mmCIF file of C-alpha atoms in Angstrom:
data_model
loop_
_atom_site.group_PDB
_atom_site.id
_atom_site.type_symbol
_atom_site.label_atom_id
_atom_site.label_comp_id
_atom_site.label_asym_id
_atom_site.label_seq_id
_atom_site.Cartn_x
_atom_site.Cartn_y
_atom_site.Cartn_z
ATOM 1 C CA MET M 229 0.125 0.015 -0.122
ATOM 2 C CA SER M 230 1.716 3.192 -1.227
ATOM 3 C CA LEU M 231 0.953 6.606 0.231
ATOM 4 C CA LEU M 232 -0.078 9.549 -1.811
ATOM 5 C CA ASN M 233 1.660 12.818 -0.645
ATOM 6 C CA PRO M 234 -0.891 15.445 0.402
ATOM 7 C CA THR M 235 -0.872 17.242 -2.961
ATOM 8 C CA ALA M 236 -1.545 14.063 -4.784
ATOM 9 C CA ALA M 237 -4.207 13.039 -2.354
ATOM 10 C CA LEU M 238 -5.815 16.362 -2.810
ATOM 11 C CA ALA M 239 -5.864 15.801 -6.497
ATOM 12 C CA ARG M 240 -7.336 12.492 -6.107
ATOM 13 C CA ALA M 241 -10.024 13.746 -3.854
ATOM 14 C CA VAL M 242 -10.989 16.508 -6.410
ATOM 15 C CA ALA M 243 -11.218 13.931 -9.123
ATOM 16 C CA GLY M 244 -13.254 11.674 -7.130
ATOM 17 C CA VAL M 245 -15.678 14.591 -6.402
ATOM 18 C CA THR M 246 -15.814 15.684 -10.014
ATOM 19 C CA ARG M 247 -16.721 11.962 -11.016
ATOM 20 C CA GLN M 248 -19.783 12.433 -8.975
ATOM 21 C CA GLY M 249 -21.120 15.368 -11.226
ATOM 22 C CA PHE M 250 -19.491 18.270 -9.326
ATOM 23 C CA ILE M 251 -17.405 20.922 -11.191
ATOM 24 C CA VAL M 252 -14.754 23.233 -9.957
ATOM 25 C CA VAL M 253 -16.237 26.722 -9.298
ATOM 26 C CA ALA M 254 -13.444 28.340 -7.374
ATOM 27 C CA ARG M 255 -9.833 27.781 -6.378
ATOM 28 C CA ASN M 256 -7.745 29.901 -4.102
ATOM 29 C CA THR M 257 -4.707 31.579 -5.471
ATOM 30 C CA ARG M 258 -2.197 28.948 -3.867
ATOM 31 C CA GLY M 259 -4.236 26.171 -5.381
ATOM 32 C CA ASP M 260 -4.624 24.359 -1.862
ATOM 33 C CA SER M 261 -8.440 24.895 -1.668
ATOM 34 C CA VAL M 262 -10.834 23.942 -4.248
ATOM 35 C CA TYR M 263 -14.699 24.618 -4.077
ATOM 36 C CA LEU M 264 -16.832 22.209 -6.048
ATOM 37 C CA LYS M 265 -20.656 22.275 -6.882
ATOM 38 C CA PRO M 266 -23.134 20.129 -8.716
ATOM 39 C CA GLU M 267 -24.431 22.043 -11.786
ATOM 40 C CA GLY M 268 -27.425 24.318 -10.499
ATOM 41 C CA SER M 269 -26.567 24.053 -6.714
ATOM 42 C CA VAL M 270 -25.869 27.022 -4.627
ATOM 43 C CA PHE M 271 -23.978 24.968 -2.099
ATOM 44 C CA ALA M 272 -20.299 24.055 -2.496
ATOM 45 C CA LEU M 273 -18.117 21.186 -1.205
ATOM 46 C CA ARG M 274 -14.474 22.310 -0.283
ATOM 47 C CA VAL M 275 -11.375 20.177 -0.637
ATOM 48 C CA SER M 276 -8.407 21.583 1.061
ATOM 49 C CA ASN M 277 -5.069 21.010 2.927
ATOM 50 C CA HIS M 278 -6.232 23.282 5.852
ATOM 51 C CA ALA M 279 -9.273 24.123 7.886
ATOM 52 C CA ARG M 280 -11.388 27.052 6.876
ATOM 53 C CA THR M 281 -10.553 30.361 8.329
ATOM 54 C CA PRO M 282 -13.143 33.008 9.369
ATOM 55 C CA LYS M 283 -12.233 35.024 6.128
ATOM 56 C CA GLN M 284 -12.785 31.825 4.053
ATOM 57 C CA ARG M 285 -16.131 31.266 5.755
ATOM 58 C CA ALA M 286 -17.241 34.821 4.939
ATOM 59 C CA ASN M 287 -16.068 34.554 1.287
ATOM 60 C CA HIS M 288 -17.770 31.252 0.673
ATOM 61 C CA PRO M 289 -20.713 31.058 2.938
ATOM 62 C CA ASN M 290 -22.359 28.510 0.802
ATOM 63 C CA SER M 291 -19.490 25.934 1.369
ATOM 64 C CA VAL M 292 -21.357 23.458 3.527
ATOM 65 C CA THR M 293 -18.798 20.850 4.102
ATOM 66 C CA SER M 294 -14.964 20.455 3.738
ATOM 67 C CA LEU M 295 -12.715 17.544 3.012
ATOM 68 C CA VAL M 296 -9.349 18.343 4.498
ATOM 69 C CA ILE M 297 -6.215 16.396 3.669
ATOM 70 C CA ARG M 298 -3.078 17.269 5.633
ATOM 71 C CA GLN M 299 -1.061 14.061 5.706
ATOM 72 C CA PRO M 300 -0.178 11.455 3.221
ATOM 73 C CA LYS M 301 -2.934 8.976 2.496
ATOM 74 C CA THR M 302 -3.470 5.826 0.605
ATOM 75 C CA ALA M 303 -5.765 5.872 -2.367
ATOM 76 C CA ALA M 304 -8.446 3.901 -0.432
ATOM 77 C CA GLN M 305 -8.169 6.306 2.437
ATOM 78 C CA VAL M 306 -8.895 9.297 -0.054
ATOM 79 C CA ASP M 307 -11.785 7.444 -1.677
ATOM 80 C CA ALA M 308 -13.280 6.931 1.684
ATOM 81 C CA LEU M 309 -12.838 10.604 2.569
ATOM 82 C CA VAL M 310 -14.526 11.522 -0.558
ATOM 83 C CA ALA M 311 -17.378 9.231 0.149
ATOM 84 C CA GLU M 312 -17.814 10.752 3.548
ATOM 85 C CA ALA M 313 -17.616 14.279 2.275
ATOM 86 C CA LEU M 314 -20.380 13.494 -0.326
ATOM 87 C CA ARG M 315 -22.694 12.142 2.319
ATOM 88 C CA ASN M 316 -21.935 15.168 4.657
ATOM 89 C CA TYR M 317 -22.602 17.476 1.600
ATOM 90 C CA ALA M 318 -25.887 15.718 0.781
ATOM 91 C CA GLY M 319 -27.033 15.911 4.489
ATOM 92 C CA GLU M 320 -26.075 19.656 4.889
ATOM 93 C CA CYS M 321 -28.005 20.464 1.662
ATOM 94 C CA ARG M 322 -31.076 18.811 2.911
ATOM 95 C CA LYS M 323 -30.820 20.638 6.231
ATOM 96 C CA ARG M 324 -30.378 23.968 4.448
ATOM 97 C CA GLU M 325 -33.033 23.531 1.721
ATOM 98 C CA GLY M 326 -35.311 22.402 4.436
#
């Protein structure tokens, strides 16, 4: 089982989310935070290597969940994190659309 470095793990996570019909709608200037949405949705899922700051929360209030990867991960671990983030995203959307 080989480990993906955090950059490769983040790229795998973004690819996994896009395979579920999400598109990249924003990326920070460093490229370490990516915001993705399904077409037509107002809510975003964030993939990043760090937790959101108050400024990020203010700039992206419709980001309803984050997938954060700081350490090397196996491909299977990344895939599990993607699945969990997608479940969390769906639950948050249901709550907010309420």
